Coordinates of C-alpha atoms in Angstrom, one line a residue:
X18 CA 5.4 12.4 -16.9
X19 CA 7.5 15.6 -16.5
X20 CA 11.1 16.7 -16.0
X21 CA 11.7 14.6 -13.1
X22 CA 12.1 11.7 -15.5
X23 CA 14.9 11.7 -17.7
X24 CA 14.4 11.5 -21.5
X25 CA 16.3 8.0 -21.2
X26 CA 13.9 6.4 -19.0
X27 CA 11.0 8.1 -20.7
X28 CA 11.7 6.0 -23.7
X29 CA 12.1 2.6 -21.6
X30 CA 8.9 3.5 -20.1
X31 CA 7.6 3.8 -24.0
X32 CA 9.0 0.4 -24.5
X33 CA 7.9 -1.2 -21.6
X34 CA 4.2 0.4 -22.4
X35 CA 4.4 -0.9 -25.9
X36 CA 5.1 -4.6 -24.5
X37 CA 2.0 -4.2 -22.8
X38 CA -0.1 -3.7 -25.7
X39 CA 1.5 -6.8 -26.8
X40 CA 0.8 -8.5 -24.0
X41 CA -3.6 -7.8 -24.2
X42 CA -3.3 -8.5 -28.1
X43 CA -1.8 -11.5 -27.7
X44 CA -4.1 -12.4 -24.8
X45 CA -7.3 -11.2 -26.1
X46 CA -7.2 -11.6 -29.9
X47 CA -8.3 -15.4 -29.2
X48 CA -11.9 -13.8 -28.1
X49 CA -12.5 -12.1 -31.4
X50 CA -11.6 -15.2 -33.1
X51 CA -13.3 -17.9 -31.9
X52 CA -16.1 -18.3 -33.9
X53 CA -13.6 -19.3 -36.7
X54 CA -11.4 -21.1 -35.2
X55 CA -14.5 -23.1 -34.4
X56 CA -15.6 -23.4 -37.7
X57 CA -11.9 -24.2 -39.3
X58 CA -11.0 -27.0 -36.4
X59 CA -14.4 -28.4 -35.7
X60 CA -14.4 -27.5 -32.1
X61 CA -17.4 -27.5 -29.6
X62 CA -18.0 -24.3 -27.2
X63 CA -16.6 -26.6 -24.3
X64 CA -13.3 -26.3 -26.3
X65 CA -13.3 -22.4 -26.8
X66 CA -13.8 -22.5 -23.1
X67 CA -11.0 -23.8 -22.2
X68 CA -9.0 -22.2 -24.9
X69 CA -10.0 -18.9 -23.8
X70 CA -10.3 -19.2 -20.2
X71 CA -8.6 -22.0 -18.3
X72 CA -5.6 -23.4 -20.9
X73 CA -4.4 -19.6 -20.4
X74 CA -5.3 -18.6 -16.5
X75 CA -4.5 -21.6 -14.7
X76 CA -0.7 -21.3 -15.9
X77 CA -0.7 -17.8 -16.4
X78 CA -1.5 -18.2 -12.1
X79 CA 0.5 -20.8 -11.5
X80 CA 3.7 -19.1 -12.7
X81 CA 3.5 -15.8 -12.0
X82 CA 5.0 -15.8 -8.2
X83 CA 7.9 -18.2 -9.4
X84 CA 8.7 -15.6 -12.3
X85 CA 7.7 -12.6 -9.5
X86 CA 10.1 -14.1 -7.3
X87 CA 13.1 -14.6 -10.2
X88 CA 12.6 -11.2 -11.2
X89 CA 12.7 -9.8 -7.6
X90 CA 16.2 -11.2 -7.7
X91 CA 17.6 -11.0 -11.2
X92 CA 18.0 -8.7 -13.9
X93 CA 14.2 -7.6 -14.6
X94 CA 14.8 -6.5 -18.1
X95 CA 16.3 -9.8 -19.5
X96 CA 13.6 -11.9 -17.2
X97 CA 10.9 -9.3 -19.2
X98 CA 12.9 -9.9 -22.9
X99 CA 12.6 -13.4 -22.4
X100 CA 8.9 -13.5 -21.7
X101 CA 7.7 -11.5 -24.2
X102 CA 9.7 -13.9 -26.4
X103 CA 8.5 -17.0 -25.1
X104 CA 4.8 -15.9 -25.0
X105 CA 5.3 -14.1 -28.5
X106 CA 6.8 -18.1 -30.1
X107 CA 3.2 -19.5 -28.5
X108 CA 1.2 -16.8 -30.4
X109 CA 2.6 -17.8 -33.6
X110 CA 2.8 -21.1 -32.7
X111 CA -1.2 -20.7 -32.0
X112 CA -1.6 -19.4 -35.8
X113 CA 0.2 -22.7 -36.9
X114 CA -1.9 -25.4 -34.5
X115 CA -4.0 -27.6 -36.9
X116 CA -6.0 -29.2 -33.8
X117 CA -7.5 -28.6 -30.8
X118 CA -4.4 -29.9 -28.5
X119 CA -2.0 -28.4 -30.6
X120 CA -3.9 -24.9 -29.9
X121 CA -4.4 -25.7 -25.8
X122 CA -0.7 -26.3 -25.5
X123 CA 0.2 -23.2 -27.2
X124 CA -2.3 -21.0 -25.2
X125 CA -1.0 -22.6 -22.3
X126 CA 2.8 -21.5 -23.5
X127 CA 1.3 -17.7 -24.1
X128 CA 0.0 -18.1 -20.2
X129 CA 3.7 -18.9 -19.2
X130 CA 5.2 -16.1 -20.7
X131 CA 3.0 -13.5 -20.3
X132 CA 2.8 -14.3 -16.3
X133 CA 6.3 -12.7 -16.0
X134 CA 5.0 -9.5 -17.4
X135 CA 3.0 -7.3 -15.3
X136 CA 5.5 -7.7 -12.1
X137 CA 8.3 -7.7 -13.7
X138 CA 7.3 -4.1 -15.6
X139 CA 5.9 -3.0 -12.4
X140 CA 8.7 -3.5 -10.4
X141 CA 10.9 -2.2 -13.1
X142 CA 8.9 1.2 -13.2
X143 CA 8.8 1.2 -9.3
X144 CA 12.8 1.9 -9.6
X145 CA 12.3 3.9 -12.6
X146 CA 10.6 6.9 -11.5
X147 CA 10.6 8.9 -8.2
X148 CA 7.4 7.8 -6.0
X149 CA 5.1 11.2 -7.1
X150 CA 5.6 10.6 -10.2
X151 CA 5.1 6.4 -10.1
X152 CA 1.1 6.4 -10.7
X153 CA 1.6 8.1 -14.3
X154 CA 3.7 5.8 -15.0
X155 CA 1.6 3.2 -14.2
X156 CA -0.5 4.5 -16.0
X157 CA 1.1 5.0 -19.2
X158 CA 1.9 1.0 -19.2
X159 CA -1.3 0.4 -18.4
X160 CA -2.1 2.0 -21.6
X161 CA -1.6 -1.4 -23.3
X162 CA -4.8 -2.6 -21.4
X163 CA -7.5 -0.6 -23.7
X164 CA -5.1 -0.5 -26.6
X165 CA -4.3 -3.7 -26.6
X166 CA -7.9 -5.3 -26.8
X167 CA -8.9 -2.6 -29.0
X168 CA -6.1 -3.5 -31.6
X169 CA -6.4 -7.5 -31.0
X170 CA -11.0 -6.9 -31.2
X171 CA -10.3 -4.6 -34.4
X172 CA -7.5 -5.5 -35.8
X173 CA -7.7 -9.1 -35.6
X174 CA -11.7 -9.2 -36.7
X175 CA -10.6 -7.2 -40.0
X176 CA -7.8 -9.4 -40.8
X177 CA -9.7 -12.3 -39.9
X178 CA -12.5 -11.8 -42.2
X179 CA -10.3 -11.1 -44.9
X180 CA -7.1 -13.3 -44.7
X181 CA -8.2 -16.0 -42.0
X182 CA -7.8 -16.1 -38.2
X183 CA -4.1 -17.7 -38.9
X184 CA -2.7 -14.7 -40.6
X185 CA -4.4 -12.5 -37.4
X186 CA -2.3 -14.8 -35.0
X187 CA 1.0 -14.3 -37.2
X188 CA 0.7 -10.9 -37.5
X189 CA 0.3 -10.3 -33.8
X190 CA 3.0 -12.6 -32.6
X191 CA 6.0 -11.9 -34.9
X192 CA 6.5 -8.5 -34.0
X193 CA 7.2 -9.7 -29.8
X194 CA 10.1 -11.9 -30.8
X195 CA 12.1 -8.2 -31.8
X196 CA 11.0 -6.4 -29.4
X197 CA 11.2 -9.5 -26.4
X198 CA 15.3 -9.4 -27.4
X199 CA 15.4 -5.5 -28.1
X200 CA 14.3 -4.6 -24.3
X201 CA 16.5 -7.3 -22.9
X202 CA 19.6 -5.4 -24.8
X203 CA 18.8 -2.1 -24.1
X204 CA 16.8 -1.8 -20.8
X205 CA 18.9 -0.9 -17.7
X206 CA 18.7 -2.3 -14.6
X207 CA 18.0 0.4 -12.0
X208 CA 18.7 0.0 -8.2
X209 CA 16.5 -1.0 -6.1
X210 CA 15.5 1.6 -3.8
X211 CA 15.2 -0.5 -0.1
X212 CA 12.4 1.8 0.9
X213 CA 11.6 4.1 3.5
X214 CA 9.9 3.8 6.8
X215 CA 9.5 0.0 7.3
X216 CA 10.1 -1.5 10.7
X217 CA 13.1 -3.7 11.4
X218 CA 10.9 -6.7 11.5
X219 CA 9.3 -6.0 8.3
X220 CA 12.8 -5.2 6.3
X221 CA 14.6 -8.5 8.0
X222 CA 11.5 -10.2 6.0
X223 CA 12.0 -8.5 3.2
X224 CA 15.9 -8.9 2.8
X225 CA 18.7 -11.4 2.5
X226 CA 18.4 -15.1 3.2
X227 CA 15.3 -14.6 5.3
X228 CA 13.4 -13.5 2.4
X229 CA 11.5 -16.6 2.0
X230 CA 7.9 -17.0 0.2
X231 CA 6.8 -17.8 3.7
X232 CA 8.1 -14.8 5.5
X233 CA 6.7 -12.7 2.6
X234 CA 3.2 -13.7 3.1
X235 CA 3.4 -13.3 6.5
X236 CA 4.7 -10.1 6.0
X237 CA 1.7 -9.4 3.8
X238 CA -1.0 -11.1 5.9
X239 CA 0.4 -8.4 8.8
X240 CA -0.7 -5.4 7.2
X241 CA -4.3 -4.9 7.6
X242 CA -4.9 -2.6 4.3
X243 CA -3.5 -6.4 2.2
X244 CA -6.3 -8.1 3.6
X245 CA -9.4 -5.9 2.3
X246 CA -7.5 -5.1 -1.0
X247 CA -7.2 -8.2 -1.8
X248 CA -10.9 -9.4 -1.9
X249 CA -11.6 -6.4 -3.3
X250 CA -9.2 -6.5 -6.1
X251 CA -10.8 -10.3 -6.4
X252 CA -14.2 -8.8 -6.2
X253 CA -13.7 -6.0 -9.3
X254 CA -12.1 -8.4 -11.1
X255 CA -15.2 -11.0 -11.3
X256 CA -17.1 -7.8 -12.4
X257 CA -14.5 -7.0 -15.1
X258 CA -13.6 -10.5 -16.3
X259 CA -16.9 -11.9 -16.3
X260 CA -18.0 -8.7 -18.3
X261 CA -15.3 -8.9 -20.7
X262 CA -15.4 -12.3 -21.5
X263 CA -19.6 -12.1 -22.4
X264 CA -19.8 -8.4 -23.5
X265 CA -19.7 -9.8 -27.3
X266 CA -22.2 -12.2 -27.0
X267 CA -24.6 -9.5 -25.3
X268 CA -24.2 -7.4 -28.3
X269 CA -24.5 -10.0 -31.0
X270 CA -27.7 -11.0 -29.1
X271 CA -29.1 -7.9 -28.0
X272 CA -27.8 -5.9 -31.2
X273 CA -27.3 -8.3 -34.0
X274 CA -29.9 -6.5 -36.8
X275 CA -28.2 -3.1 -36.1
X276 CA -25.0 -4.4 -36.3
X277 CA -26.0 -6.1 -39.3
X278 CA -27.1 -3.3 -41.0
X279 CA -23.8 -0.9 -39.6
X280 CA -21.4 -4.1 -41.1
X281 CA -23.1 -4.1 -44.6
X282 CA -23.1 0.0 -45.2
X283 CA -19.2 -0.2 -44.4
X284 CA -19.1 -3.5 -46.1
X285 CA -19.9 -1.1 -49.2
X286 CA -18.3 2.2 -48.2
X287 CA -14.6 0.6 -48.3
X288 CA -15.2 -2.9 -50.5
X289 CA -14.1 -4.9 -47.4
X290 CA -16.2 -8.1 -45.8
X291 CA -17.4 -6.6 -42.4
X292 CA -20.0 -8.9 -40.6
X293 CA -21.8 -8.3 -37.0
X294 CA -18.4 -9.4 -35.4
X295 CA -15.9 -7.7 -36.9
X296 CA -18.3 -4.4 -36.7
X297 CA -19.0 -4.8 -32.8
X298 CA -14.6 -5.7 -32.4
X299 CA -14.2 -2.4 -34.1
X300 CA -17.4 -0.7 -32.0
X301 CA -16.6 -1.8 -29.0
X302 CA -12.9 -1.9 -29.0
X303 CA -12.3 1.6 -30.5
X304 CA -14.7 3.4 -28.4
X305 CA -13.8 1.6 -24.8
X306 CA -10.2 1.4 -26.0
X307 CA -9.9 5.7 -26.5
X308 CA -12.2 6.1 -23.5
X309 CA -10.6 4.0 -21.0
X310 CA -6.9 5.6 -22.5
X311 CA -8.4 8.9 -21.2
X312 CA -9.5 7.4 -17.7
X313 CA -6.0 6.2 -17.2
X314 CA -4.5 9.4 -17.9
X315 CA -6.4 11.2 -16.2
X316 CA -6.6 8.8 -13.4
X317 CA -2.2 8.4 -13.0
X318 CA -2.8 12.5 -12.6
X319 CA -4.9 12.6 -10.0
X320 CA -2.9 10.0 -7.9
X321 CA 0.2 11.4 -8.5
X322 CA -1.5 15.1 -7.0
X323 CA -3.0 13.4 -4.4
X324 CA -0.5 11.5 -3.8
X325 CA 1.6 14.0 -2.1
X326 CA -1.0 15.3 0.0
X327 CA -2.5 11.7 1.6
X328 CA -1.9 8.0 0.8
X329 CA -5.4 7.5 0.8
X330 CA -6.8 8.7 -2.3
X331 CA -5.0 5.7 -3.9
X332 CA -7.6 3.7 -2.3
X333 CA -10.6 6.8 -2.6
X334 CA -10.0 7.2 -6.1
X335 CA -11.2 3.6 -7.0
X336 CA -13.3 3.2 -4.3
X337 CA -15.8 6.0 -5.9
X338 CA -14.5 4.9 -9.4
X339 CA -16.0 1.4 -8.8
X340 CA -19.4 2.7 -7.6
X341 CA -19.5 5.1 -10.4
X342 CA -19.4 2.4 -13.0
X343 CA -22.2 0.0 -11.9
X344 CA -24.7 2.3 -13.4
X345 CA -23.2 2.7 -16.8
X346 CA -23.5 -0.9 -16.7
X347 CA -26.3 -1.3 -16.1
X348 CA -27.0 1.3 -18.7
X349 CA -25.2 -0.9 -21.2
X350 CA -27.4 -3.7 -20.7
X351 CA -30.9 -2.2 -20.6
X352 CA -30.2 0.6 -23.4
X353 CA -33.2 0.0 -26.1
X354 CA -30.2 0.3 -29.3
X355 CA -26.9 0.0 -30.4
X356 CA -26.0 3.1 -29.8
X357 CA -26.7 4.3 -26.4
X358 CA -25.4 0.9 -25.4
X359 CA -22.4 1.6 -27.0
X360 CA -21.9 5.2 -25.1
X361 CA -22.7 3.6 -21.6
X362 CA -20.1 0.9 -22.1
X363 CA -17.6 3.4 -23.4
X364 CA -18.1 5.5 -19.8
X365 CA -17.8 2.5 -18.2
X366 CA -14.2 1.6 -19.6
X367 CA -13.2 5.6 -18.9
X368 CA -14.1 5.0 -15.1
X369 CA -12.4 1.6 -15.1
X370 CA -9.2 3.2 -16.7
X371 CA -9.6 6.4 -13.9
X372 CA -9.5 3.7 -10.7
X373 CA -6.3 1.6 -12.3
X374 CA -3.4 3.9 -11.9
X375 CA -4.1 4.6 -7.9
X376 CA -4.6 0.6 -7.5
X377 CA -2.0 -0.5 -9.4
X378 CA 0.6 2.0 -7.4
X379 CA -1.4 1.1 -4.1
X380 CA -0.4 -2.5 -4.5
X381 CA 3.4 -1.5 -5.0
X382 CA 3.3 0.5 -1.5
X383 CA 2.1 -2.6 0.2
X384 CA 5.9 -3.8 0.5
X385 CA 9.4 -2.6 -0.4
X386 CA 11.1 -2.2 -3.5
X387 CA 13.3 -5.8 -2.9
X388 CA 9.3 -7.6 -3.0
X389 CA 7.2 -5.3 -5.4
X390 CA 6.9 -8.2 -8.4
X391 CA 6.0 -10.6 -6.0
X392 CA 3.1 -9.0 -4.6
X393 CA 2.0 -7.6 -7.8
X394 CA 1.7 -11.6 -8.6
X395 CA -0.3 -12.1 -5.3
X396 CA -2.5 -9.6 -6.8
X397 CA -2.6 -11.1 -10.3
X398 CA -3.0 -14.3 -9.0
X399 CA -6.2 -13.2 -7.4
X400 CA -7.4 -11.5 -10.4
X401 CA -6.7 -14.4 -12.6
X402 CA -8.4 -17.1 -10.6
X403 CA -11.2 -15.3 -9.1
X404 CA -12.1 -12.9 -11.6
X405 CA -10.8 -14.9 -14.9
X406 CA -11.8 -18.2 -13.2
X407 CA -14.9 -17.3 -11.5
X408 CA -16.2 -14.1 -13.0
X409 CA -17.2 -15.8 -16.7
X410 CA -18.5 -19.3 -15.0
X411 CA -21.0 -17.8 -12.4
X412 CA -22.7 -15.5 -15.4
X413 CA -22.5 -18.7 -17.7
X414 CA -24.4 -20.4 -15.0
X415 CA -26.8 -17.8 -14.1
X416 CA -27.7 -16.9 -17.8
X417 CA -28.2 -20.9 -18.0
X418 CA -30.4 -20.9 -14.9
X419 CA -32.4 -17.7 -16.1
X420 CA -32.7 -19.1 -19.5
X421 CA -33.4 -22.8 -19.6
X422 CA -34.4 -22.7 -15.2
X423 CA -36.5 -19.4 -15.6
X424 CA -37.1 -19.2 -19.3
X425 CA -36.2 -15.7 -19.4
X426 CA -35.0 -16.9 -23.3
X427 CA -30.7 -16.7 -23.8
X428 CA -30.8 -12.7 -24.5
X429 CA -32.4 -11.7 -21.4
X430 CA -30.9 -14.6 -19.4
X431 CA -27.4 -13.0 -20.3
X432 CA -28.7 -9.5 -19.2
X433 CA -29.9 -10.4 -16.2
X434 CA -26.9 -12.6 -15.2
X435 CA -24.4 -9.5 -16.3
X436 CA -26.6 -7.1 -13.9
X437 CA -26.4 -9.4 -10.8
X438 CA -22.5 -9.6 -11.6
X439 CA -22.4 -6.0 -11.2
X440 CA -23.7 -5.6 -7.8
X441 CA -20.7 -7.2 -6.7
X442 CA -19.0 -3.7 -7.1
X443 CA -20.3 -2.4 -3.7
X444 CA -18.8 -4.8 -1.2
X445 CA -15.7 -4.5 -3.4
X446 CA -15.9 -0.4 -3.2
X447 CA -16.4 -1.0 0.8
X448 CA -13.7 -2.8 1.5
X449 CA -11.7 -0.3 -0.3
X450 CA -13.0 2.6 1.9
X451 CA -12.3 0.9 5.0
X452 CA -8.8 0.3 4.1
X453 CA -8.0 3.8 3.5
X454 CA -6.6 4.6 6.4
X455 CA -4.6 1.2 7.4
X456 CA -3.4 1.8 4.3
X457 CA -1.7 5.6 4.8
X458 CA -0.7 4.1 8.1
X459 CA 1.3 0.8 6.6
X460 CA 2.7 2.5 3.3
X461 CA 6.0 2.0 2.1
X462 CA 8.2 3.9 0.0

């Protein structure tokens, strides 16, 4: 960001940014401590399951128009304060849970409040910053994506081998409940611009009494760009989710004996119990995390210069970003050690970082500024369900097929179930390059 932006809402930005990392620790830190909550509560892998995956997405889903839709109409900063409270309680409440129901209904409490925060920030930094300047932005929030799950893999695998997963849950979710009230004090509201260059049809929907749910997805459904990018933003999700939620169990499979051997020479270099988790949290979260910070950087600068010379390299700029990153996983998967494996990965996160600031802003020019939390949801909603719901089950059941159907054995069954995933980024990339230019056409400001 540059002298357009005033100092003032710089440091909102900052905020808002650092309630994002809060959001992925929060979110992901559960992944990197499964195994011992597991162990400590007696649970079965059918119970992680649902702990990571459905107890969070399906009211994380659920609630994210209804809190779009109050936060399209109220004072954004105070709706934001109070969900990062709310989800922030459920984290701690998570470190506290002494059974396996006591920890469901607390994820399920973290999926409540954290499916006010994306829109809500979104729409906040919409009206924030002038509309060249609106990817970077973006993009610095979206910051919190790679730091975040690199500080809740690292971070919460080192405190959990040394102090218990309990204390990792406390120490993540204490700190929200400050800053949930701090940017509820101190955040302004800004104006909401009414946009430019929407038809009268289009701003009657948007506006007033008329501005029903209804009319809004009809509004939506009109514009011919909404209706590839949203199977395509479902599409790259199932590629990212699903590889997310099994990239640790690759490793730990494909890797264990180096990782192994890494975990005991740091065990003795720093006097600290490292194992094969804690070392591939720190592996994999550091290297993707940095990497995919630099993609997003880079990619909020490109949009931005792009930007002001056609609408459709927010849709080009993933597009080729998309394709781009099927080989690196594929890479990933097939690399013969630790290390190579570890490089492709980390180019993989730098191209997934370099498509999100263009998409992200793309999704906000679908509508005007009175609608922009709301069909952020929309697009959330199809990430969470598709790509959260989906993306994880269809490897689980193809690595189960290849395995136990094929008797490719659990390592190679997982490989080859990852690598079918991630053919699904060329229909996603497609539908993005046929949008382009619907897309330039239908903008709004």
């Amino acid at each position: 960001m540059d002298d357009q932006i005033p100092w003032a809402v710089r440091r909102i930005i900052l905020l808002l940014t650092l309630i994002s990392v809060l959001n992925f620790v929060d979110r992901q830190i559960i992944n990197i401590l499964a195994e011992a909550i597991k162990r400590d509560l007696a649970l079965s892998d059918t119970h992680i399951g649902i702990l990571t995956g459905m107890a969070f997405a399906f009211f994380y889903a659920a609630l994210s128009l209804p809190a779009a839709r109050l936060a399209d109409r109220y004072h954004r900063p105070r709706v934001l304060g109070a969900a990062v409270v709310v989800w922030s309680a459920f984290t701690v409440l998570c470190g506290m849970a002494q059974n396996f129901v006591q920890l469901a209904l607390a994820r399920m409490g973290v999926g409540v409040g954290e499916s006010a925060c994306t829109p809500t920030a979104h729409s906040l930094i919409s009206d924030y910053v002038p509309l060249n300047k609106r990817a970077s932005a973006i993009a610095l929030y979206q910051l919190g994506v790679p730091i975040g799950s690199m500080v809740g893999m690292a971070v919460g695998g080192i405190v959990a081998d040394n102090y218990g997963w309990r204390a990792a849950l406390l120490l993540v979710g204490l700190p929200g409940l400050a800053i949930g009230i701090l940017v509820a004090l101190i955040a302004p509201e800004p104006r909401r611009d009414k946009g430019e260059g929407e038809s009268a049809g289009a701003a009657a929907a948007a506006n007033g009494p008329l501005s029903s749910f209804a009319k809004f997805i009809a509004l939506l459904a009109s514009r011919r760009s909404a209706r590839m990018m949203l199977p395509a933003y479902g599409l790259s999700s199932m590629v990212q989710y699903g590889g997310y939620a099994f990239v640790a169990s690759f490793f730990l499979r494909t890797h264990n004996q180096e990782l192994v051997q890494w975990a005991g020479s740091i065990s003795a270099f720093l006097g600290l119990p490292f194992g094969p988790v804690s070392m591939i949290g720190i592996l994999y979260g550091v290297c993707s995390g940095v990497m995919a910070g630099i993609g997003l950087w880079l990619g909020g600068r490109i949009a931005d210069a792009g930007g002001e010379k056609s609408m459709t390299v927010m849709l080009t700029l993933p597009a080729w970003a998309h394709l781009a990153a099927a080989p690196f996983t594929i890479g990933t998967l097939f690399a013969p050690s630790l290390l190579p494996a570890i490089i492709c990965t980390s180019f993989h996160a730098f191209l997934t970082g370099l498509s999100a600031p263009a998409y992200f802003a793309s999704i906000l020019g679908l509508v005007d500024a009175r609608n922009r939390a709301t069909v952020t949801a929309v697009f959330l909603i199809v990430s969470t369900f598709v790509g959260l719901g989906l993306g994880p089950l269809l490897i689980g059941l193809l690595s189960d097929y290849f395995n136990h159907g094929l008797g490719f054995g659990s390592m190679d069954g997982l490989r080859y179930s990852l690598t079918a995933l991630a053919a699904l980024a060329i229909p996603s990339s497609a539908l993005l390059f046929l949008s382009r230019q619907d897309y330039a056409r239908e903008f709004v400001r």
